[in-house]
C-alpha positions as semicolon CSV with decimal commas, in nm:
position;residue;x (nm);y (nm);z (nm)
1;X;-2,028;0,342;2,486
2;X;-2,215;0,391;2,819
3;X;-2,056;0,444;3,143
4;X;-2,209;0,440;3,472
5;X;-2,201;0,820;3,695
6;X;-1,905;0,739;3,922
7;X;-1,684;0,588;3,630
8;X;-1,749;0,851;3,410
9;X;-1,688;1,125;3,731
10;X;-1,318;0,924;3,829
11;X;-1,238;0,951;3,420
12;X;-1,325;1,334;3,401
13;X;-1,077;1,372;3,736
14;X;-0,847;1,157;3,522
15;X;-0,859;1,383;3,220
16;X;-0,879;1,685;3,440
17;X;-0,563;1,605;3,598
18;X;-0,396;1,414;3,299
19;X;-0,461;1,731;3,099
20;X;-0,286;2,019;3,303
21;X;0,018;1,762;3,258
22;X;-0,075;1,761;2,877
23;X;-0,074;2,131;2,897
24;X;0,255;2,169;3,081
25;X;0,411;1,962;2,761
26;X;0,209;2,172;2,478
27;X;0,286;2,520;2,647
28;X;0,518;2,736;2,415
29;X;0,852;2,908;2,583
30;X;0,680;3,227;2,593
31;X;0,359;3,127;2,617
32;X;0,273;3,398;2,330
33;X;-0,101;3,360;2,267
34;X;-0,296;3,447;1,902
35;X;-0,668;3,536;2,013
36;X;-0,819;3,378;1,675
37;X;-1,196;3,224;1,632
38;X;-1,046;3,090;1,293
39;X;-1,032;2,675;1,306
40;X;-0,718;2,498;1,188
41;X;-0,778;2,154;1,031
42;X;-0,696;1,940;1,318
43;X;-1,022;2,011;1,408
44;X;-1,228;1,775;1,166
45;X;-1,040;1,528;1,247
46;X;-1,197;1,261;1,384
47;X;-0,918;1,040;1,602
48;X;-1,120;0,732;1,669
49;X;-1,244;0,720;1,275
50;X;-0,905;0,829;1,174
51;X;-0,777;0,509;1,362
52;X;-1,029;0,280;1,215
53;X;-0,917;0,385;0,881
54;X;-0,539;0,289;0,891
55;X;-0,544;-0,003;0,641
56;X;-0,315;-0,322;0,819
57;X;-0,196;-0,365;0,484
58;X;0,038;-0,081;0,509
59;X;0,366;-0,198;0,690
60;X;0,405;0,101;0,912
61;X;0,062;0,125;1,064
62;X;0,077;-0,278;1,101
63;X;0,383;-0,268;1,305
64;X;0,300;0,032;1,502
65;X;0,007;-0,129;1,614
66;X;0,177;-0,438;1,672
67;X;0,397;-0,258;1,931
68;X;0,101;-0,089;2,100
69;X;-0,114;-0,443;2,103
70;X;0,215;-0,555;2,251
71;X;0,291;-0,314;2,503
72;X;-0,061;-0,127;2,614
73;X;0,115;0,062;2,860
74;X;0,257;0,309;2,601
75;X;-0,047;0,478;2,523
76;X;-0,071;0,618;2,912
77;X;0,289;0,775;2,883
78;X;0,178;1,126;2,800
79;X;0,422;1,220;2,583
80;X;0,403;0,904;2,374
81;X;0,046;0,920;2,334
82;X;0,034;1,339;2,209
83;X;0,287;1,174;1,935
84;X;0,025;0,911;1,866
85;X;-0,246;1,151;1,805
86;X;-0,008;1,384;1,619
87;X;0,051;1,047;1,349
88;X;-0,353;0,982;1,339
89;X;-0,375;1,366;1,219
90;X;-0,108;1,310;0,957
91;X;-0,335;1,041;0,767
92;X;-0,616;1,276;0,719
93;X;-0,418;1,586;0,663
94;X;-0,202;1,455;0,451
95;X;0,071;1,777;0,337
96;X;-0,131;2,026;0,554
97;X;0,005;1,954;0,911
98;X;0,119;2,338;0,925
99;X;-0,210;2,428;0,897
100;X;-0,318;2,170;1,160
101;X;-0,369;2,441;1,431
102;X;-0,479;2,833;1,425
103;X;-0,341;2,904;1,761
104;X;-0,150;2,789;2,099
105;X;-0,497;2,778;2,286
106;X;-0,707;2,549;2,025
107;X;-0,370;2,310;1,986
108;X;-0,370;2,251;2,373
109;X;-0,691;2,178;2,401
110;X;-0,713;1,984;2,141
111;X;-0,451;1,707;2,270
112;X;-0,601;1,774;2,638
113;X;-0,994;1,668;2,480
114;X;-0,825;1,423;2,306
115;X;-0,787;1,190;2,622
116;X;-1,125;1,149;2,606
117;X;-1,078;0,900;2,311
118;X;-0,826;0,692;2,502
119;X;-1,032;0,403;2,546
120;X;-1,208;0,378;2,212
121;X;-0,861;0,412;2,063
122;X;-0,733;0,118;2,323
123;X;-1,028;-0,054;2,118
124;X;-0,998;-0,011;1,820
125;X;-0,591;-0,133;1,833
126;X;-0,728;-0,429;2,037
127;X;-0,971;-0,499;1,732
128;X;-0,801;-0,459;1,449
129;X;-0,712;-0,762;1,237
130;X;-0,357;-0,775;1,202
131;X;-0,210;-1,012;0,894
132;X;0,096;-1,200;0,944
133;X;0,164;-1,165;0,587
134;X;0,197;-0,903;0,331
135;X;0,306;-0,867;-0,040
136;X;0,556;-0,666;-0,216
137;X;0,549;-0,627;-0,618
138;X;0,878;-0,603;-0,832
139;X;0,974;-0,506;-1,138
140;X;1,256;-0,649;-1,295
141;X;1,464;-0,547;-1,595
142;X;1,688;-0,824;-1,750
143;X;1,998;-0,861;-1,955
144;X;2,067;-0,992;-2,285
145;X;2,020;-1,408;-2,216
146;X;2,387;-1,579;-2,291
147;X;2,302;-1,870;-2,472
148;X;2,613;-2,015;-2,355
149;X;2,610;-2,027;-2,004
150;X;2,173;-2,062;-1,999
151;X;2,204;-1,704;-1,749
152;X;1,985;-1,466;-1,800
153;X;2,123;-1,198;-1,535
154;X;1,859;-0,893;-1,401
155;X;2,018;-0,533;-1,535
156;X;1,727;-0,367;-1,190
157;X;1,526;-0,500;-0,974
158;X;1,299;-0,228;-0,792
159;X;1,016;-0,234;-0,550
160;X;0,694;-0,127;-0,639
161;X;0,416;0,041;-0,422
162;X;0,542;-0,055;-0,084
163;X;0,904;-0,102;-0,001
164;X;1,146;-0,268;0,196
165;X;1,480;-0,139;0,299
166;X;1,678;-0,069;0,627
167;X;1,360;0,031;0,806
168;X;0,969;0,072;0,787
169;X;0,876;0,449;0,845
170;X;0,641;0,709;0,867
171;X;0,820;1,032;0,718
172;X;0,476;1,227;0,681
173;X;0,413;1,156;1,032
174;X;0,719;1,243;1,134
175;X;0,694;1,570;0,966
176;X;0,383;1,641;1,029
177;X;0,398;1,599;1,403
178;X;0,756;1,800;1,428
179;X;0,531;2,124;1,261
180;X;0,244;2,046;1,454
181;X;0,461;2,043;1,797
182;X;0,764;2,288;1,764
183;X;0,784;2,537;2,033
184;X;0,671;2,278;2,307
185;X;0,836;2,052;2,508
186;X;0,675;1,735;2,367
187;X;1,013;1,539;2,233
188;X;0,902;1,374;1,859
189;X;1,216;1,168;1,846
190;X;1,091;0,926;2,110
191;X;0,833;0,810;1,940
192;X;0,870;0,488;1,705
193;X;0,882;0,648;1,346
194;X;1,116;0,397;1,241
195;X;1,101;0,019;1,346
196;X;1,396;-0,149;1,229
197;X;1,431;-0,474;1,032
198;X;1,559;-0,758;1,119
199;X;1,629;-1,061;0,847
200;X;1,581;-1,407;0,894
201;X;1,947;-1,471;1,072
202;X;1,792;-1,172;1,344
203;X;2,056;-0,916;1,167
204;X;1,946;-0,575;1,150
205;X;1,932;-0,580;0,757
206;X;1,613;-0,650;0,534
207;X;1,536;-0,978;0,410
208;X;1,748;-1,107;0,127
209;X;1,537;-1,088;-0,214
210;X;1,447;-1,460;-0,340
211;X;1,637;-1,366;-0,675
212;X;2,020;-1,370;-0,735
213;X;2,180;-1,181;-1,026
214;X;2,103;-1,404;-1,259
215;X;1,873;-1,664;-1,341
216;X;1,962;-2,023;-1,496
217;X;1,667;-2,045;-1,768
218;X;1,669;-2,299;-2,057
219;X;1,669;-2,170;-2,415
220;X;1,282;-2,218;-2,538
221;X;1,161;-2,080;-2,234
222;X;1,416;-1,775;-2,276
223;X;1,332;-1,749;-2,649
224;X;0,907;-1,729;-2,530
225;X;1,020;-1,504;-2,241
226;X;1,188;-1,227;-2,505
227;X;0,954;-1,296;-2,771
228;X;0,649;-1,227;-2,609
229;X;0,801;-0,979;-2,287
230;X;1,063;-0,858;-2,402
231;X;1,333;-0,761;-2,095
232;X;1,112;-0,670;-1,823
233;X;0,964;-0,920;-1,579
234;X;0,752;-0,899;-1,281
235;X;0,685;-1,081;-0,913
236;X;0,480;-1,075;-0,628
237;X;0,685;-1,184;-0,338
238;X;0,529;-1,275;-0,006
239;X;0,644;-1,158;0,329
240;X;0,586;-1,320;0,652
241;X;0,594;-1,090;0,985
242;X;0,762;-1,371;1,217
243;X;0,826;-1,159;1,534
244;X;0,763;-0,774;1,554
245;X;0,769;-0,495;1,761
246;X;0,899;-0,636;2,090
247;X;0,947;-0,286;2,234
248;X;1,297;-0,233;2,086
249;X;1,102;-0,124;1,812
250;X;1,223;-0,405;1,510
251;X;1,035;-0,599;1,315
252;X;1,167;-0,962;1,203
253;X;1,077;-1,070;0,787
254;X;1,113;-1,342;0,606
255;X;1,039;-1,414;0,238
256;X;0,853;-1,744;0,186
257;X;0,658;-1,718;-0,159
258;X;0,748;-1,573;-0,472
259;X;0,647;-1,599;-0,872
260;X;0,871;-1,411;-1,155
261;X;0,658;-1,395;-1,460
262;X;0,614;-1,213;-1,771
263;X;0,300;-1,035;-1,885
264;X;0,152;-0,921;-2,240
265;X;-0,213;-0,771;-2,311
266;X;-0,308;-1,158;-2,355
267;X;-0,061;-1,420;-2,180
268;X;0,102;-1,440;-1,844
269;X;0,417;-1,671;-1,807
270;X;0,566;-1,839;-1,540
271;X;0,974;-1,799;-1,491
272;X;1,010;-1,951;-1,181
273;X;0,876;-2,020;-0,872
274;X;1,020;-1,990;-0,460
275;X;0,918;-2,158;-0,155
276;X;1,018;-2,109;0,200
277;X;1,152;-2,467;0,335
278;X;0,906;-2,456;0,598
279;X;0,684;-2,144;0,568
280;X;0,553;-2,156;0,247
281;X;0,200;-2,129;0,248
282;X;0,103;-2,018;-0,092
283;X;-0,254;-1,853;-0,164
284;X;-0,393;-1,651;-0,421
285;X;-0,665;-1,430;-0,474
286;X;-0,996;-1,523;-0,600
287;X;-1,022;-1,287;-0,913
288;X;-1,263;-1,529;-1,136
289;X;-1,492;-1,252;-1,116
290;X;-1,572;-0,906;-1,282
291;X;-1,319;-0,603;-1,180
292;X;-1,425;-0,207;-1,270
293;X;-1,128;0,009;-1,264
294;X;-1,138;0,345;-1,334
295;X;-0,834;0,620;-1,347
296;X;-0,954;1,003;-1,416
297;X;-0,584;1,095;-1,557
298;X;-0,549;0,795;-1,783
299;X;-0,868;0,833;-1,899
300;X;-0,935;0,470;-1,788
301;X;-1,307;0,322;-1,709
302;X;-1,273;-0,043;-1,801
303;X;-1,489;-0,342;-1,706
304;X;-1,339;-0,672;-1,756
305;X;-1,395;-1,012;-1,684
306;X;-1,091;-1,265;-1,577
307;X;-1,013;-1,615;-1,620
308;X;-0,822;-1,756;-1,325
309;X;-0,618;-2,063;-1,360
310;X;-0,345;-2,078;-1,031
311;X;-0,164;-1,720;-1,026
312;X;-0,252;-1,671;-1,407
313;X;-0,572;-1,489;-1,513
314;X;-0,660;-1,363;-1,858
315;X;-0,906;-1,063;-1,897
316;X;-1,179;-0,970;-2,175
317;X;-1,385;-0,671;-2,143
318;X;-1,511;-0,331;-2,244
319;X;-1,360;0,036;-2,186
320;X;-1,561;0,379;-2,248
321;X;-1,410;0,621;-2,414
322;X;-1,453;0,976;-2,309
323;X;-1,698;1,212;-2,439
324;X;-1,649;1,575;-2,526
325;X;-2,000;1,722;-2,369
326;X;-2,145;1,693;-2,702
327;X;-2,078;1,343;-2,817
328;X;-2,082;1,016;-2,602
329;X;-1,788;0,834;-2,548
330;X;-1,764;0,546;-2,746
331;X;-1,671;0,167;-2,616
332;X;-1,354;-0,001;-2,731
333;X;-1,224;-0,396;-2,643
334;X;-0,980;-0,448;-2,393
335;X;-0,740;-0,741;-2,306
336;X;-0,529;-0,858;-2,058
337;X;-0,344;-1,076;-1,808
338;X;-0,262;-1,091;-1,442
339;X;-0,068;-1,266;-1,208
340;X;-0,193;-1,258;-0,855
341;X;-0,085;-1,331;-0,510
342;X;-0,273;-1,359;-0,171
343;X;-0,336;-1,002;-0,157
344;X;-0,240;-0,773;-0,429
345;X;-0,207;-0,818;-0,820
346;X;-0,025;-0,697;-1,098
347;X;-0,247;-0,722;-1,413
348;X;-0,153;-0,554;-1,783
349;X;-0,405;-0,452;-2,029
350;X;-0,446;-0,328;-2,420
351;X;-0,672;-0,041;-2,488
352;X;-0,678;0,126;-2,806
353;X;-0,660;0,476;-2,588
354;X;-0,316;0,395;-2,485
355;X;-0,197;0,479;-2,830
356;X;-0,283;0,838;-2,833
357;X;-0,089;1,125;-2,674
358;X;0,021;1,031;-2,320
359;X;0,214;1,245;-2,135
360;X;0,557;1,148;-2,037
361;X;0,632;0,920;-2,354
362;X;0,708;1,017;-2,739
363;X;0,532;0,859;-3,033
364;X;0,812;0,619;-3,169
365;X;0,575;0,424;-3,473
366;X;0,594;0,084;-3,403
367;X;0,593;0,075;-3,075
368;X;0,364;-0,114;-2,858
369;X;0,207;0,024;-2,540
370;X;0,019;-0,142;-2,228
371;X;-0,104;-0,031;-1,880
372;X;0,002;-0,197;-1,595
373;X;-0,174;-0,194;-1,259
374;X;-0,018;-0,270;-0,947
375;X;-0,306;-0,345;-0,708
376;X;-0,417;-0,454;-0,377
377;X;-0,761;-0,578;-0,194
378;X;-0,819;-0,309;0,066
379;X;-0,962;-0,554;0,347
380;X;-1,057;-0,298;0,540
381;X;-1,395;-0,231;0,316
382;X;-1,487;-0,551;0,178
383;X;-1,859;-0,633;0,125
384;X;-2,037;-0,893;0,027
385;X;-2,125;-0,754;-0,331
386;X;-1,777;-0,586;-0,371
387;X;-1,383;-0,586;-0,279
388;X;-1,223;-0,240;-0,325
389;X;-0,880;-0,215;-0,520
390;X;-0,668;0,054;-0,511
391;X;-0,329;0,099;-0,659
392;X;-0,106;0,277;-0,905
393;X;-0,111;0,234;-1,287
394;X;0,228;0,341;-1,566
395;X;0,182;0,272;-1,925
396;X;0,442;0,121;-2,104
397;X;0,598;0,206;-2,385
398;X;0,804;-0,090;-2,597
399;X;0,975;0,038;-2,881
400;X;1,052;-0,219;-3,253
401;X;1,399;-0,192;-3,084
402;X;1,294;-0,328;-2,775
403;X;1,366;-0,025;-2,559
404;X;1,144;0,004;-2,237
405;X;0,995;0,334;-2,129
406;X;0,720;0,398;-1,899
407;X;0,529;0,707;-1,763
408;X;0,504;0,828;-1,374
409;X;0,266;0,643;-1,168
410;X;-0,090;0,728;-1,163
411;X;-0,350;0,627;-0,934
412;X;-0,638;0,463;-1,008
413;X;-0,909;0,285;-0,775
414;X;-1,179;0,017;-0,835
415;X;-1,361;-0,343;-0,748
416;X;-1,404;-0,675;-0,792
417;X;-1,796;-0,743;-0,818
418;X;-1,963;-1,092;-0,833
419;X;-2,008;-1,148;-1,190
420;X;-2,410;-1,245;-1,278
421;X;-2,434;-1,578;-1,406
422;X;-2,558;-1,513;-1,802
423;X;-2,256;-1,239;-1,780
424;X;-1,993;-1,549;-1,656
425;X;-2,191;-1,788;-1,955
426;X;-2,168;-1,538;-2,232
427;X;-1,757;-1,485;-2,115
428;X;-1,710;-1,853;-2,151
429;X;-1,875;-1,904;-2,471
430;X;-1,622;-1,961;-2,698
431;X;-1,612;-1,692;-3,069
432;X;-1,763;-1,878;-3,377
433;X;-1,676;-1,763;-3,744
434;X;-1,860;-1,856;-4,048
């Protein structure tokens, strides 16, 4: 950005001025003073990249910079903005925040330089694609179906990945910015950490979930859902931001789509189906096209090829196994299917490595084991040659008793790449046997 001389002399008067006000807030009680060359980490941060980087997908950086799109103001109330620039340090810091700083001198003049990047942060808020719609995934453990009444009631139903409960916050942040502030008089707790939700009916509760306790399913399709998934189920449910961050700091949501399906290493099922009576808008991701995942602690580098047909998609491909540094790793098949919503997927896959030693689950013989990946596009970095996935991953245990166990989450990261035409003919030419 170029400025002309006298703008850029009335900003520097502006920062001169704004910053000795800056400095009154960051000055300790006893203004004790460490004479240290030593760096902390704040310093390679870079606020404007660090800004640019927030992904809109996450709820609590979308509604944060809903509010400050909303209300531009905010950003010149001093104290609101050193809290601002305290929460951009969090994301690149990550559990390190106490480390953020070597001394009083380099943190206040730190957040004093840092009014320099006002106006290319005012930017990058006011150019940042916000969606009005995000996805949440859930996993749902069912009951025993009573043949008698056609219910099959839900024993759990948890979020995965992102969350929705009372409120959307940022408890790093928070954290993170109470360490990197104690001992001046900058007050944390007026900043919006939390933004409160408010349900369809305005009441400050979060949206009902599309499910009740139970589900009314007729007896073939409960037989086919047990046979082939046993108890657990999954769904994407779709979210729609209607009003947020009106200064009171709440944020209005209302569930309009929403699949429940089950998922094996070669068939994805439909349970049921929900539509908002006027917001509906269902969409789904392209994923007729090649995705490379790859997870270092699963051992994971897989390259498969899907078949999209609605919100179903079955997958064929190729893994590599890992080497020792002696041999090469040899290549195994892998199947799959995935159920997909406008955003994020949840896709489960066979691989003969899943049936060694993984930690967190006991070799019961018989049992049957699958990864699942919960996944999202990361919008933020697609190209024309790639989308970027990242997400978490748990492998599944089922036992010949039908007894569900699964490991921690791990994460794993990857892309959907355009798939070359003789690759797409040779997926779509159908096996021949003598």
């Amino acid at each position: 950005m170029f400025w002309n001389i006298r703008r850029f002399c009335s900003l520097n008067r502006i920062i001169g001025l704004s910053g000795l006000v800056i400095s009154q807030f960051l000055a300790g009680q006893g203004y004790a003073q460490n004479l240290s060359t030593q760096a902390g980490k704040a310093a390679s941060v870079n606020l404007v990249e660090a800004a640019n980087d927030l992904s809109m997908q996450n709820a609590y950086a979308r509604a944060l910079f809903q509010l400050l799109r909303s209300n531009p103001g905010l950003l010149n109330d001093q104290q609101f903005y050193v809290n601002f620039v305290a929460y951009l340090i969090s994301t690149k810091l990550e559990h390190n925040c106490q480390d953020a700083f070597a001394n009083e001198f380099e943190r206040r003049d730190f957040f004093t330089q840092s009014l320099q990047a006002l106006p290319q942060l005012q930017q990058v808020i006011a150019n940042k694609t916000i969606p009005d719609r995000f996805e949440i995934s859930y996993q749902i453990i069912t009951g025993e179906y009573d043949f008698t009444t056609g219910s099959l009631p839900f024993s759990s139903i948890r979020s995965i990945g992102e969350r929705l409960d009372h409120s959307i916050n940022s408890n790093q942040g928070r954290s993170c910015a109470t360490q990197m502030l104690q001992g001046t008089s900058v007050a944390t707790n007026t900043f919006p950490w939390d933004f409160r939700i408010v349900n369809e009916a305005g009441e400050f509760r979060s949206p009902g979930f599309p499910f009740e306790n139970a589900l009314q399913v007729n007896a073939g399709d409960a037989r086919t859902l047990f046979e082939q998934f046993g108890r657990q189920l999954y769904s994407i449910v779709s979210y729609q931001v209607l009003a947020a961050s009106d200064g009171t700091y709440r944020v209005q949501i209302i569930p309009t789509n929403a699949q429940l399906f089950g998922l094996s290493d070669n068939a994805v099922v439909r349970a049921r189906t929900f539509a908002h009576p006027t917001l509906a808008q269902p969409s789904y991701l392209d994923v007729a096209t090649k995705l490379e995942v790859k997870s270092e602690p699963l051992n994971l580098d897989a390259a498969v090829v899907l078949e999209q047909e609605g919100f179903r998609a079955v997958a064929k491909g190729t893994g590599k196994g890992r080497g020792t540094g002696v041999t090469v790793g040899g290549t195994y098949d892998v199947s799959g299917s995935a159920a997909v919503g406008a955003t994020s997927f949840i896709m489960r896959i066979a691989a003969p490595q899943l049936n060694q030693q993984v930690p967190g689950l006991q070799n019961v013989p018989g049992s049957k084991r699958y990864l699942t990946l919960y996944g999202e596009i990361d919008f933020n970095n697609i190209t024309a040659s790639s989308a970027p996935v990242t997400g978490r991953a748990v492998v599944l245990q089922v036992d010949p008793n039908g007894r569900v166990s699964e490991t921690n989450a791990y994460p794993f990261e990857g892309q959907f790449v355009a798939t070359a035409p003789a690759e797409q003919a040779q997926a779509e030419t159908p096996e021949t046997s003598d």
